[in-house]
CSV table of C-alpha atoms (C1' of nucleotides) in Angstrom, one decimal:
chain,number,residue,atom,x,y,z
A,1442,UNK,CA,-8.9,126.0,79.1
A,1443,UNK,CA,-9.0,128.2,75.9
A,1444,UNK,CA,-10.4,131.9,76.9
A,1445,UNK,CA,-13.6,131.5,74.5
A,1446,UNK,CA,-16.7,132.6,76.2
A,1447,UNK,CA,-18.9,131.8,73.6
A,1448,UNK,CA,-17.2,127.9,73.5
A,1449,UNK,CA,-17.8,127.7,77.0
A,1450,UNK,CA,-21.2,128.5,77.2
A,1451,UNK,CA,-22.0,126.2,74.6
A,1452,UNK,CA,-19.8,123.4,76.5
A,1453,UNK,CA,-22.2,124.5,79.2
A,1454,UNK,CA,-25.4,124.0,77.4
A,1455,UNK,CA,-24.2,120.5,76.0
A,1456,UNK,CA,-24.0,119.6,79.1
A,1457,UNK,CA,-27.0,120.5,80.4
A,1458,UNK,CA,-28.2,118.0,77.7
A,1459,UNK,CA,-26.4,115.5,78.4
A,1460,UNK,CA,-26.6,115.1,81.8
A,1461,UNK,CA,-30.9,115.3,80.8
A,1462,UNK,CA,-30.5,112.4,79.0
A,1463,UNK,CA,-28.1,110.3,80.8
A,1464,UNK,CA,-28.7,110.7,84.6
A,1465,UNK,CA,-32.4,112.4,84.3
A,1466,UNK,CA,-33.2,115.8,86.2
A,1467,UNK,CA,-32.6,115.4,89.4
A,1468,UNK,CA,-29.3,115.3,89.3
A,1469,UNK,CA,-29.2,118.5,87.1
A,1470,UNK,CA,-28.0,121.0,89.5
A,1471,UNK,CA,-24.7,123.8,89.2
A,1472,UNK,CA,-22.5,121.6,90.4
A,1473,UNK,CA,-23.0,118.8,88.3
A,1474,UNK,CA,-23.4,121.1,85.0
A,1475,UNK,CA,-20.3,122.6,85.8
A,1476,UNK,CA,-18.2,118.7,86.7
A,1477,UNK,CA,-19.9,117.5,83.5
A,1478,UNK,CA,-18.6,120.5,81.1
A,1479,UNK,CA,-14.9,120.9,82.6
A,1480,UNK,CA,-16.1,124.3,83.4
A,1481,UNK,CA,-16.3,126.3,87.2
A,1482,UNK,CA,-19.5,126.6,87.8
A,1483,UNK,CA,-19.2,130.7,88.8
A,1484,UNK,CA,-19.1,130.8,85.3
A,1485,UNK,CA,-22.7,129.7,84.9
A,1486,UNK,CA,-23.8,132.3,87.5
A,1487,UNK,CA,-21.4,135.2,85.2
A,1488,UNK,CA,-22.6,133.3,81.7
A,1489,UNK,CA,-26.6,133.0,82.3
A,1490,UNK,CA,-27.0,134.2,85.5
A,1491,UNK,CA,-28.6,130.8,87.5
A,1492,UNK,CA,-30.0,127.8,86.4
A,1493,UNK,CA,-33.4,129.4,85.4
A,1494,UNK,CA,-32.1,131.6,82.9
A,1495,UNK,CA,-29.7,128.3,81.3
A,1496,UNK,CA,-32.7,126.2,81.4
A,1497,UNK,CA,-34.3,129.0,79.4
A,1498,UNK,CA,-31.8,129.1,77.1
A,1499,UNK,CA,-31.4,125.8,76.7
A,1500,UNK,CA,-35.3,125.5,76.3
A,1501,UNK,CA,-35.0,127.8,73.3
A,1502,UNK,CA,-32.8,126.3,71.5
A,1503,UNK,CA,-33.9,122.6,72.2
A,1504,UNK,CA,-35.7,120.3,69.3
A,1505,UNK,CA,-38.3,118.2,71.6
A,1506,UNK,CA,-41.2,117.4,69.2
A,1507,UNK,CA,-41.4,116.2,65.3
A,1508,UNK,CA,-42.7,118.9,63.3
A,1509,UNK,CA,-45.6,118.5,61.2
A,1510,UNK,CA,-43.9,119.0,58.2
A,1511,UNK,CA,-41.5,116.0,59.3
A,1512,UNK,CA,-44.4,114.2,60.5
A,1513,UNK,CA,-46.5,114.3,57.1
A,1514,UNK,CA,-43.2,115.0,55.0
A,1515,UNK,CA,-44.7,114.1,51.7
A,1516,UNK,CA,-48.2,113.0,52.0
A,1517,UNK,CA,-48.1,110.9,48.9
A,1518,UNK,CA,-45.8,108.4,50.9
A,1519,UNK,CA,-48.2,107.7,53.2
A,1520,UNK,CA,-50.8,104.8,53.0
A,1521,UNK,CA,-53.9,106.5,54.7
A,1522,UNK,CA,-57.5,107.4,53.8
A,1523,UNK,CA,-59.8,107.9,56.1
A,1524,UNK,CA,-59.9,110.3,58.9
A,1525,UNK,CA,-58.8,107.5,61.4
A,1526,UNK,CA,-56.1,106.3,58.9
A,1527,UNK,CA,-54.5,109.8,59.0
A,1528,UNK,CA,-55.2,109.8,62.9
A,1529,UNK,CA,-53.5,106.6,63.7
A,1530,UNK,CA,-50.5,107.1,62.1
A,1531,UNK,CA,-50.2,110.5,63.6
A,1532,UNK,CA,-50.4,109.2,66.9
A,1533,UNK,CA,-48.2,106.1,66.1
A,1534,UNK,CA,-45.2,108.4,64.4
A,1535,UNK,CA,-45.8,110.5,67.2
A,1536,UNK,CA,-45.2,107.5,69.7
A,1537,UNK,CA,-42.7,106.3,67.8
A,1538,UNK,CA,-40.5,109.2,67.9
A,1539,UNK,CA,-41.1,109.9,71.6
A,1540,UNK,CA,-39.7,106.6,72.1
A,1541,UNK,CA,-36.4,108.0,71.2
A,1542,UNK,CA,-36.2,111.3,72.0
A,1543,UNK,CA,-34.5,111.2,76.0
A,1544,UNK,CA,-34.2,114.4,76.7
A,1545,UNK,CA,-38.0,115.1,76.0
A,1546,UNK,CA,-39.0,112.1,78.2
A,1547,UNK,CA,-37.0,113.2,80.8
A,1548,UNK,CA,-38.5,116.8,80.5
A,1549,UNK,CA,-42.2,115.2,80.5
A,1550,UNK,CA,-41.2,113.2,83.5
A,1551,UNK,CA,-40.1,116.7,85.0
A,1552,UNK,CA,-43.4,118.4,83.9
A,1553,UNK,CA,-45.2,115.8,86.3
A,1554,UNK,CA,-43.7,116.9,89.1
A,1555,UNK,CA,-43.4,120.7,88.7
A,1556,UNK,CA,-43.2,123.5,86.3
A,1557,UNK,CA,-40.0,125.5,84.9
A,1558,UNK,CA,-38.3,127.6,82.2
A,1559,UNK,CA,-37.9,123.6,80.5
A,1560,UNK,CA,-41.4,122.3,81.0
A,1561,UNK,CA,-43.0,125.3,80.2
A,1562,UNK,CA,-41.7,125.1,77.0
A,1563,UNK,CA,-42.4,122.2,76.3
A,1564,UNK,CA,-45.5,122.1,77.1
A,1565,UNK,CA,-45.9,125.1,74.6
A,1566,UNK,CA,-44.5,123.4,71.7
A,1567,UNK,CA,-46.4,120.3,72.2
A,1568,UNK,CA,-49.8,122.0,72.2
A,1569,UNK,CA,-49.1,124.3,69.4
A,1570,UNK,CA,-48.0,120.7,67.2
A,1571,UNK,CA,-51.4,119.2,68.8
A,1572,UNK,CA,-53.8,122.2,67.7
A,1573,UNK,CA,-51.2,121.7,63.8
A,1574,UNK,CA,-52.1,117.9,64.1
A,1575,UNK,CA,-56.2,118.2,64.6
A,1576,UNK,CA,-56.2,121.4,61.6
A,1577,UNK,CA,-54.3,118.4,59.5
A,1578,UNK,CA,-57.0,116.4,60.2
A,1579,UNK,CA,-59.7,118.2,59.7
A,1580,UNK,CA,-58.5,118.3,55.9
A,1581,UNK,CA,-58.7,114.8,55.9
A,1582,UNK,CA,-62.2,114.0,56.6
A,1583,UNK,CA,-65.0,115.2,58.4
A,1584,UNK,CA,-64.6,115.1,62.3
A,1585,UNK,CA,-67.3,112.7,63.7
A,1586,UNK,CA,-70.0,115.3,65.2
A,1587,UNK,CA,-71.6,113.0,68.2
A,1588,UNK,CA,-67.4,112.4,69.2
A,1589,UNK,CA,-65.0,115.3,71.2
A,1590,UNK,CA,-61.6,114.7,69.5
A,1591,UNK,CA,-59.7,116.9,70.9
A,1592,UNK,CA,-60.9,115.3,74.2
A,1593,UNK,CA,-59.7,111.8,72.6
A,1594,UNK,CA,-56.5,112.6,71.5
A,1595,UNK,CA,-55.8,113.7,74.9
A,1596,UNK,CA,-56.7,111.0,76.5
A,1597,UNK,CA,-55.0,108.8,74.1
A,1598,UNK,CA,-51.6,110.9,73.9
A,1599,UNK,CA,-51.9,110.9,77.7
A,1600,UNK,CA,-51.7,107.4,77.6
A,1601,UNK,CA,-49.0,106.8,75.0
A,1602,UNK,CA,-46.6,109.6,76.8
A,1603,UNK,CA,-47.4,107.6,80.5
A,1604,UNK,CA,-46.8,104.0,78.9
A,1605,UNK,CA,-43.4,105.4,77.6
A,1606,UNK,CA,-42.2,107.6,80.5
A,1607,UNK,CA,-43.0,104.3,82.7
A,1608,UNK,CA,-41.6,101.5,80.7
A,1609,UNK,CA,-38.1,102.9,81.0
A,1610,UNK,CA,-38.3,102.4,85.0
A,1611,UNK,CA,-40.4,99.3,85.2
A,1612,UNK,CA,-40.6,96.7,82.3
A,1613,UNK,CA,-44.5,95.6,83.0
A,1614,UNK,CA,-47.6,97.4,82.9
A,1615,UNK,CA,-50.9,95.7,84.1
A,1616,UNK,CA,-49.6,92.2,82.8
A,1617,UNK,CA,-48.3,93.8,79.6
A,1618,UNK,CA,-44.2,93.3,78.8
A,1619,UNK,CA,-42.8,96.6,77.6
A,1620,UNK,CA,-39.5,94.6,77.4
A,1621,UNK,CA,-40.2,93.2,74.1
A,1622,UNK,CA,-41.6,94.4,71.0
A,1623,UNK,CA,-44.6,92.2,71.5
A,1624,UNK,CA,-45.5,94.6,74.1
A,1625,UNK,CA,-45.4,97.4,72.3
A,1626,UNK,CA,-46.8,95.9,69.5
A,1627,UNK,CA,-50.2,95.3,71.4
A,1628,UNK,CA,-50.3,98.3,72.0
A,1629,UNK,CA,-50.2,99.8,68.7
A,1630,UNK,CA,-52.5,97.4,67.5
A,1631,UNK,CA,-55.3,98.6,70.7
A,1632,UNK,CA,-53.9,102.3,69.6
A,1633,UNK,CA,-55.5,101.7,65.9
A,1634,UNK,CA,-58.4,99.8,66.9
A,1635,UNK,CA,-59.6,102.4,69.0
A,1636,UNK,CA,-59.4,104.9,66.5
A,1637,UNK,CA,-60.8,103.3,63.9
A,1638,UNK,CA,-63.6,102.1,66.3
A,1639,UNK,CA,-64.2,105.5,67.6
A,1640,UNK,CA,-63.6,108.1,64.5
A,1641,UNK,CA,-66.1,106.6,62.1
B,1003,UNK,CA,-42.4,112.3,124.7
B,1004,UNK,CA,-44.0,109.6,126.2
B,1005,UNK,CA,-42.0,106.6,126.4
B,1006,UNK,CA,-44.5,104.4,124.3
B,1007,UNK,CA,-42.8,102.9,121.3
B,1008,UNK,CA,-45.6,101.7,119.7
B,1009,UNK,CA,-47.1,105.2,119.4
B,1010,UNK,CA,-44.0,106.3,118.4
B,1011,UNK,CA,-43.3,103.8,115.7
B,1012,UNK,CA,-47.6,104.5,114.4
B,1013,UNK,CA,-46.5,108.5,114.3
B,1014,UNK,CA,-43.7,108.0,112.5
B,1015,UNK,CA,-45.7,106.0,110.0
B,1016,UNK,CA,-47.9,108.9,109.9
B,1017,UNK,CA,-45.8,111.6,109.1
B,1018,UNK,CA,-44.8,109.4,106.0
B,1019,UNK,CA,-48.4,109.4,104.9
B,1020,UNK,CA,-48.8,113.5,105.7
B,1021,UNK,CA,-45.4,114.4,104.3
B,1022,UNK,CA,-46.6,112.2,101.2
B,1023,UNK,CA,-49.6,113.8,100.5
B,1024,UNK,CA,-48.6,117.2,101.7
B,1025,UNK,CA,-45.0,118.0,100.1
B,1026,UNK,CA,-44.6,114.7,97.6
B,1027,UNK,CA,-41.9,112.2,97.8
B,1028,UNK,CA,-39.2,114.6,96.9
B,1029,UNK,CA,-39.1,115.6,100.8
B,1030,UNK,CA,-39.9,112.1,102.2
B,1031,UNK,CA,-36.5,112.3,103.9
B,1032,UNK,CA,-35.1,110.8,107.4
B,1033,UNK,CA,-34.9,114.0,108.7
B,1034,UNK,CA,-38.0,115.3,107.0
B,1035,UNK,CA,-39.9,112.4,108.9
B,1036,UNK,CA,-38.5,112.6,112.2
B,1037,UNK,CA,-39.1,116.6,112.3
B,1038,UNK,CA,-42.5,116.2,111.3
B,1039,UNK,CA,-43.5,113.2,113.8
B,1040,UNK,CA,-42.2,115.2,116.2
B,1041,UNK,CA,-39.4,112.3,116.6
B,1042,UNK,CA,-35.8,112.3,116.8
B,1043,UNK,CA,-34.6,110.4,113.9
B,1044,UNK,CA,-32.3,107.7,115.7
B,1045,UNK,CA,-35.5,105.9,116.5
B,1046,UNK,CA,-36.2,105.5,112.9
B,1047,UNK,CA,-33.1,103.4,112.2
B,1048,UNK,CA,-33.6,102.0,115.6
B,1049,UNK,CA,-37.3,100.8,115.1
B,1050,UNK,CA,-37.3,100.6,111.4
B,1051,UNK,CA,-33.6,99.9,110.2
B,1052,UNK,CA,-34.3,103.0,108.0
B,1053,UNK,CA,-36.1,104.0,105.3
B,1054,UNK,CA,-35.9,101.4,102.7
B,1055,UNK,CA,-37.7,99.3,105.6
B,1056,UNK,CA,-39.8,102.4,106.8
B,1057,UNK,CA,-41.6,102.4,103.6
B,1058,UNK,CA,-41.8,99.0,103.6
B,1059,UNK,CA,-44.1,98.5,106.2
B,1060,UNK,CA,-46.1,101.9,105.2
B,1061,UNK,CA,-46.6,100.2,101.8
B,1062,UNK,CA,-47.9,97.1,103.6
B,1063,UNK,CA,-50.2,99.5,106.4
B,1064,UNK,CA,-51.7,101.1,103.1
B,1065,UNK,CA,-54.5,101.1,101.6
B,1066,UNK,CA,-54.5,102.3,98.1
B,1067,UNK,CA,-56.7,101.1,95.5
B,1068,UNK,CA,-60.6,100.9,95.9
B,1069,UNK,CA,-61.1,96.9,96.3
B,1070,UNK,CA,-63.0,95.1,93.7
B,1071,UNK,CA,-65.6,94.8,96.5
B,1072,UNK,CA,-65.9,98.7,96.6
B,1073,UNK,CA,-66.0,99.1,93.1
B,1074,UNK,CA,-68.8,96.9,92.3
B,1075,UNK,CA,-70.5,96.4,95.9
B,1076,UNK,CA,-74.3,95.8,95.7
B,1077,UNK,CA,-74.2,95.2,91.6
B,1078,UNK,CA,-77.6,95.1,91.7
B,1079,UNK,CA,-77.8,99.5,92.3
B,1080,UNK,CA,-75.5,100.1,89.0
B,1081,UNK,CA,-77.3,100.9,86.3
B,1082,UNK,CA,-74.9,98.5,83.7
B,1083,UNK,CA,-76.1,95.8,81.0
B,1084,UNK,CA,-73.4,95.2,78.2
B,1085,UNK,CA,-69.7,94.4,79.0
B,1086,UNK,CA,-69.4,98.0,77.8
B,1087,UNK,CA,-71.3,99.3,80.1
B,1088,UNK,CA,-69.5,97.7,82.8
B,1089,UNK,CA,-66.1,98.6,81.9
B,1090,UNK,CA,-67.0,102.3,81.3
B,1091,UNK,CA,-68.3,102.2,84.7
B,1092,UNK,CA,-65.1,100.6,85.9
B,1093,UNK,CA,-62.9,103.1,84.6
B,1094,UNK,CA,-65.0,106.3,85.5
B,1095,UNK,CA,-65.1,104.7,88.7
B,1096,UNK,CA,-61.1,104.3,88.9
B,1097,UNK,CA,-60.7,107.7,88.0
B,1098,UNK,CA,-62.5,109.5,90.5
B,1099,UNK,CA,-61.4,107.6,93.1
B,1100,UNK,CA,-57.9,108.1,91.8
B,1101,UNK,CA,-58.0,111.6,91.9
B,1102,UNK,CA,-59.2,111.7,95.9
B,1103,UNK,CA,-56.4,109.9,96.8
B,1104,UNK,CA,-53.2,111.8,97.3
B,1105,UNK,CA,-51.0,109.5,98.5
B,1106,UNK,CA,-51.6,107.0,95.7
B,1107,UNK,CA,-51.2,109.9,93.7
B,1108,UNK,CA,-48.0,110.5,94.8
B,1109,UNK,CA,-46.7,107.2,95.0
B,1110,UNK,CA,-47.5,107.0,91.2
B,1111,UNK,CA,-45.7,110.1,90.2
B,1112,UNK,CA,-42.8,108.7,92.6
B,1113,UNK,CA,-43.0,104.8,90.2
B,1114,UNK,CA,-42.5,106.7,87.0
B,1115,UNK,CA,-38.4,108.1,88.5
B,1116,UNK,CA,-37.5,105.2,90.1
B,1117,UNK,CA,-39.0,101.5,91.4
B,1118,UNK,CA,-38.8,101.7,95.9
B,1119,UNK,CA,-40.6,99.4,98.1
B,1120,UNK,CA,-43.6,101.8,97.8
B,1121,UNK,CA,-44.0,101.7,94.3
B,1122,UNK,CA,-43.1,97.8,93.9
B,1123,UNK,CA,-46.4,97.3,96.0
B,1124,UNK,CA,-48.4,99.9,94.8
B,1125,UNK,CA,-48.1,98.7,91.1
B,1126,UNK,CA,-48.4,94.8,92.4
B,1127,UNK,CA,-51.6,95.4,94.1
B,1128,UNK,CA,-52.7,97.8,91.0
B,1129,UNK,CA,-52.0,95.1,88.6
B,1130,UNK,CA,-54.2,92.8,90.9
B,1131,UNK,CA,-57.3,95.3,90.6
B,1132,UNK,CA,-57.0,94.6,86.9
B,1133,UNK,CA,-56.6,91.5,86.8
B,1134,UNK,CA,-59.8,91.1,88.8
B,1135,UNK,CA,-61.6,94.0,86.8
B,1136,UNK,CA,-61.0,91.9,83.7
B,1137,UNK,CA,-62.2,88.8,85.0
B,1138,UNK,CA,-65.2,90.4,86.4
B,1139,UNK,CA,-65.9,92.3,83.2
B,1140,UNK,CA,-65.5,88.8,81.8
B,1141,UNK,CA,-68.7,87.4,83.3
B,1142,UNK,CA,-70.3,90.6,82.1
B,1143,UNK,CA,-70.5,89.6,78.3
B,1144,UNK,CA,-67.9,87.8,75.6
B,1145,UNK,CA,-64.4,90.0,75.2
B,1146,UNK,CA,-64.8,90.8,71.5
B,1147,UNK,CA,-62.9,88.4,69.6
B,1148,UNK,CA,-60.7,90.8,67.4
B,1149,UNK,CA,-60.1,92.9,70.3
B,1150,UNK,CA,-57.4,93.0,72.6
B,1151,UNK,CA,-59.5,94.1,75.4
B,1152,UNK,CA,-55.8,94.0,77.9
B,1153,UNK,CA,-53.9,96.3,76.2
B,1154,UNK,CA,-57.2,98.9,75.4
B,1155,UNK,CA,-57.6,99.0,79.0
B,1156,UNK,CA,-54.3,99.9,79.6
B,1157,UNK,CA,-53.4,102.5,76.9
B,1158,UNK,CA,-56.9,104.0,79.1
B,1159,UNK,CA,-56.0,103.8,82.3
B,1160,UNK,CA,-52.5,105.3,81.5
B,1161,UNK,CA,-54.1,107.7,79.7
B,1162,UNK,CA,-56.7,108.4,83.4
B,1163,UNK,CA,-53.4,108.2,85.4
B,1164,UNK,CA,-51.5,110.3,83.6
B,1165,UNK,CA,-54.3,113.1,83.2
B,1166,UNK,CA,-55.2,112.9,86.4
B,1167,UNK,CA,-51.5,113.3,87.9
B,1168,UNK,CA,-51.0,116.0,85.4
B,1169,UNK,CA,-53.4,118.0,86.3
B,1170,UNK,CA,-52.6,118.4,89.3
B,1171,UNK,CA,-49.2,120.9,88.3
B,1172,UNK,CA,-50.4,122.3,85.2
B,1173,UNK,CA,-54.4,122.9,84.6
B,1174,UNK,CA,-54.1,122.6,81.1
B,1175,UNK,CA,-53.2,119.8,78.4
B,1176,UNK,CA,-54.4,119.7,74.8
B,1177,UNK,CA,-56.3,122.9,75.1
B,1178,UNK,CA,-58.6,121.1,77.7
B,1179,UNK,CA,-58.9,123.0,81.0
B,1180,UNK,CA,-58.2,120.5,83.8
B,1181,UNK,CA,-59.2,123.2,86.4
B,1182,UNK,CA,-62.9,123.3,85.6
B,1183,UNK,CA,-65.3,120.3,85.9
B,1184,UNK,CA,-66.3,120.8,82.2
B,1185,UNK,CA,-62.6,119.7,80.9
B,1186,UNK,CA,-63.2,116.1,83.0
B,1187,UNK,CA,-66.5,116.0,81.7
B,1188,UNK,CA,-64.9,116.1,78.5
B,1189,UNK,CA,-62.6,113.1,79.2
B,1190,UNK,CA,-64.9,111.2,81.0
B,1191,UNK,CA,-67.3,111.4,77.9
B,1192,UNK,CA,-64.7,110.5,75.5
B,1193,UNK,CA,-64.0,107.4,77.6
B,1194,UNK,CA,-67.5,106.3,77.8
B,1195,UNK,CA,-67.8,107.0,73.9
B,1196,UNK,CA,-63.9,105.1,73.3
B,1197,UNK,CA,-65.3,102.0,75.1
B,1198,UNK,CA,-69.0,102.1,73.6
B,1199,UNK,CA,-67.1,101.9,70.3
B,1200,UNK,CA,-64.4,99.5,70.9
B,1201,UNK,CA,-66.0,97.1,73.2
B,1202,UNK,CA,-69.0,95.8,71.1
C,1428,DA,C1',-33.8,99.1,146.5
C,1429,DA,C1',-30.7,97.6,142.8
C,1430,DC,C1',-30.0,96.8,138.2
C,1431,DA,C1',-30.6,95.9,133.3
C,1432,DA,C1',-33.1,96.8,129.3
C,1433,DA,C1',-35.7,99.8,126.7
C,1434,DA,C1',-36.9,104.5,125.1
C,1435,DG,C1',-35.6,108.9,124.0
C,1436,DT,C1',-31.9,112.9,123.6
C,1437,DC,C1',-27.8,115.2,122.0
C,1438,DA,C1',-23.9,116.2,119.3
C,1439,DC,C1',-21.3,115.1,115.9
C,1440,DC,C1',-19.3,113.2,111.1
C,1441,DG,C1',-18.7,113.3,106.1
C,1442,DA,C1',-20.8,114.3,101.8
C,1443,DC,C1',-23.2,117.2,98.9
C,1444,DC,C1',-25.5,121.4,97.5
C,1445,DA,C1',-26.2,126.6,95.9
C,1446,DG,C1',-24.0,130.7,95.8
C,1447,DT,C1',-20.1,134.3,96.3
C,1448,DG,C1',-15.8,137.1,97.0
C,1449,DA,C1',-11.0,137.4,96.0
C,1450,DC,C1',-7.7,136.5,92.9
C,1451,DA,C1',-4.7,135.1,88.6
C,1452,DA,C1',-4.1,134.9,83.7
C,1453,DA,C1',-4.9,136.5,79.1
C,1454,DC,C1',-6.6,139.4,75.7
C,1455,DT,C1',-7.4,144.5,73.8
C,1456,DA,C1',-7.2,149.1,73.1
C,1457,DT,C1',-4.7,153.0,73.7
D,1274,DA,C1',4.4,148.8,77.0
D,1275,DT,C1',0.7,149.8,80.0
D,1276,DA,C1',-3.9,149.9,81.8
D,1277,DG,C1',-8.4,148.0,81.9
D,1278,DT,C1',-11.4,144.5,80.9
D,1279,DT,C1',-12.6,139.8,80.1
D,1280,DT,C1',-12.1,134.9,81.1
D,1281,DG,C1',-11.1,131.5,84.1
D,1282,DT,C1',-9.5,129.5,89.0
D,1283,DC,C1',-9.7,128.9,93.9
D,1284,DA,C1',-11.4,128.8,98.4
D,1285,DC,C1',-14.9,129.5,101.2
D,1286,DT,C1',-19.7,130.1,103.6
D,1287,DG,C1',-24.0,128.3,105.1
D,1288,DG,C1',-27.2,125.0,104.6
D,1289,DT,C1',-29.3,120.1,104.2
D,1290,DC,C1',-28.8,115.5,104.0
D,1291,DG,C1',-28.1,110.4,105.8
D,1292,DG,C1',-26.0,108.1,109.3
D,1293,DT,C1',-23.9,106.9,114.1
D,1294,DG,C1',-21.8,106.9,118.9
D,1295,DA,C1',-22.4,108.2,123.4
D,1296,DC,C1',-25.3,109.8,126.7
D,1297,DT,C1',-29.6,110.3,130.0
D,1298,DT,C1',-34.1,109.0,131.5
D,1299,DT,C1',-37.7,105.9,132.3
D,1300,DT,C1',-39.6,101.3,133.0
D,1301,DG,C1',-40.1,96.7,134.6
D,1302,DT,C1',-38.1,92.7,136.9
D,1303,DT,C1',-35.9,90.6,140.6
DNA sequence: AACAAAAGTCACCGACCAGTGACAAACTAT
DNA sequence: ATAGTTTGTCACTGGTCGGTGACTTTTGTT
C-alpha cells in the first residue's frame, strides 16, 4: 500500500459510500469499511477518530438532494403556469431524482430508525431545499389562503419518500405494482391530480 | 420455572411483543428473547424451531390493524354523508390508531429493511383493510370517474405511515413540529382538505 | 416402584464485532 | 547517515450473537 494518508482516507470515505449503497447501513461498521477499502481499520480510529466523526465527514462532503438551481435550471424550459403546475413538477423531479439517488435512500431508511452525524444532515439539507422550494413557489402564484401548504407538501413528500424506500424491498403496495412503470405511473398521475385539485 | 410448556411457549411469545415495542426489531434476537422471558433459549429452537418460525406464529397471534368492523362499527354515530366524508374519516381514523400501536409500528419500520414472516403478514392483512375500505367507501357514493381513487389513497396512507413512524425519532419534518398536537392538527387538516378536493 | 418421555439447565462452539497496544517500514529533517 | 515522525501491519482482548450437545429434574404411565 502506497504511504499516502490523504489517498487513504479518501479510499476510506469511498467506501463508506459504497458499502451505503450496495449492502445498506447495517452492515456499515469498522470492520467492514476497513475489508471494503483495502485499508486496517486502526487507521480509521488514527484518520477520523471513530465512525461518528467519518460519518460526519462523509456527511459533509456528500450530494443527497437536487439543488434548486438544478431543479428549475432554466425556467423557460419548463411547461408550467399555475401555482400547482410549478408544484407538481417540483414534487415529480423531486421523486424522480430520489428514485436514483441510493445512498440518500439508504440514509432516509436510516433516519427512520435513529438519528446520527448522517441523518442529521440530511435531514438539514432537505428542509433548507423544502423551505427554497415553497419561496419558489410563492413567486409563482398566490398560495391558496383556506389551504396549509407547507402542511401538504409534507404529507405528500412523506408519501413519495415511503412509496420509494418500500418499493425497493417489497414490489406491491396496497394492490399497486411498483415493479412496473405502470405503477409508478399511477402514481404520478394521483401525485398531479391531487395538486391540482387541492392548490386552486 | 415451572415445568409448564404451554406457559413457557405463551411468555416467550410475549417477550417478542415487549422487546418489539420496547427496544424495536433491531434487538429481537434469540438471546434477547430468552433473557427477557426469563427462558433459556434452547427451548426456543426446541418449541419453536427458531426464530423464523417464532415470528411466525407471533405474526399469526397478532392483532394489528383496527378491523373494518372497528373502524366503522355502529355507522349510524359517524357524522359522514359524501364518499369524501367517509374516506377522510377512514384515514383520520387509520392514523390515530396507527400511532397507539407500537408493535405495528415497529413491524412497519422493520418491512421497509427487509421482508420476514412478520412483515409478509402484516402488509397482507394491511392490504386486506384497504381492500375492504375501498369497497366500503364504494357503497358510500360513485369513485370519481377521472380519479384514480387506489393510488390517491395510497400516496396518503404512505404519506400517514411515514409521518407517523418518523415522528417518533425526530420531532420535526418540513418545519412542522411533530412533538406538539398543533403540527398533527396540521396534517390531519391538510388530509381532510386533500380529500374534500380530490374526491368530489 | 421403575422407567421413559418431557421440560428445563448448563457449557460450549465458531463467527462476528469494536477497539487497542505493540511493532515494522518508509519518509523527512537535521 | 541518523534520529524522529508518519504510515501502515499484526495480533489480541472482551463482548455479543446464533446454534447445539450433554446433562439433570420433573412428570406421568405402567
Amino acid at each position: 500500500m502506497a504511504r499516502d494518508k490523504a489517498e487513504t482516507k479518501a479510499r476510506i470515505l469511498t467506501a463508506v459510500g459504497k458499502l451505503l449503497a450496495e449492502s445498506g447501513f447495517k452492515s456499515l461498521g469498522v470492520n467492514a469499511i476497513a475489508r471494503e477499502a483495502g485499508v486496517d481499520k486502526v487507521l480509521i480510529y488514527r484518520y477520523f477518530e471513530g465512525l461518528p466523526t467519518l460519518l460526519q465527514q462523509f456527511a459533509q462532503a456528500g450530494d443527497y438532494w437536487l439543488s434548486m438551481e438544478a431543479l428549475v435550471g432554466d425556467e423557460s424550459t419548463i411547461e408550467a403556469e399555475t401555482l400547482a403546475d410549478w408544484m407538481t413538477y417540483l414534487l415529480l423531479e423531486f421523486m424522480g431524482d430520489l428514485q436514483e439517488r441510493s445512498i440518500t435512500q439508504e440514509i432516509l431508511r436510516w433516519e427512520l430508525l435513529e438519528g446520527n452525524e448522517l441523518t442529521d444532515e440530511l435531514a438539514q439539507v432537505r428542509d433548507q431545499l423544502a423551505l427554497d422550494s415553497l419561496k419558489f413557489l410563492k413567486g409563482k402564484g398566490e398560495f391558496p389562503v383556506d389551504q396549509d401548504v407547507p402542511a401538504i407538501s409534507a404529507v405528500l413528500i412523506a408519501g413519495v419518500v415511503y412509496l420509494t424506500l418500500r418499493a425497493k424491498i417489497h414490489n406491491t403496495f396496497m394492490g399497486i405494482d411498483f415493479s412496473a412503470p405502470q405503477g409508478w405511473q399511477r402514481i404520478e398521475t394521483a401525485l398531479a391530480s391531487i395538486i391540482q385539485s387541492t392548490m386552486q
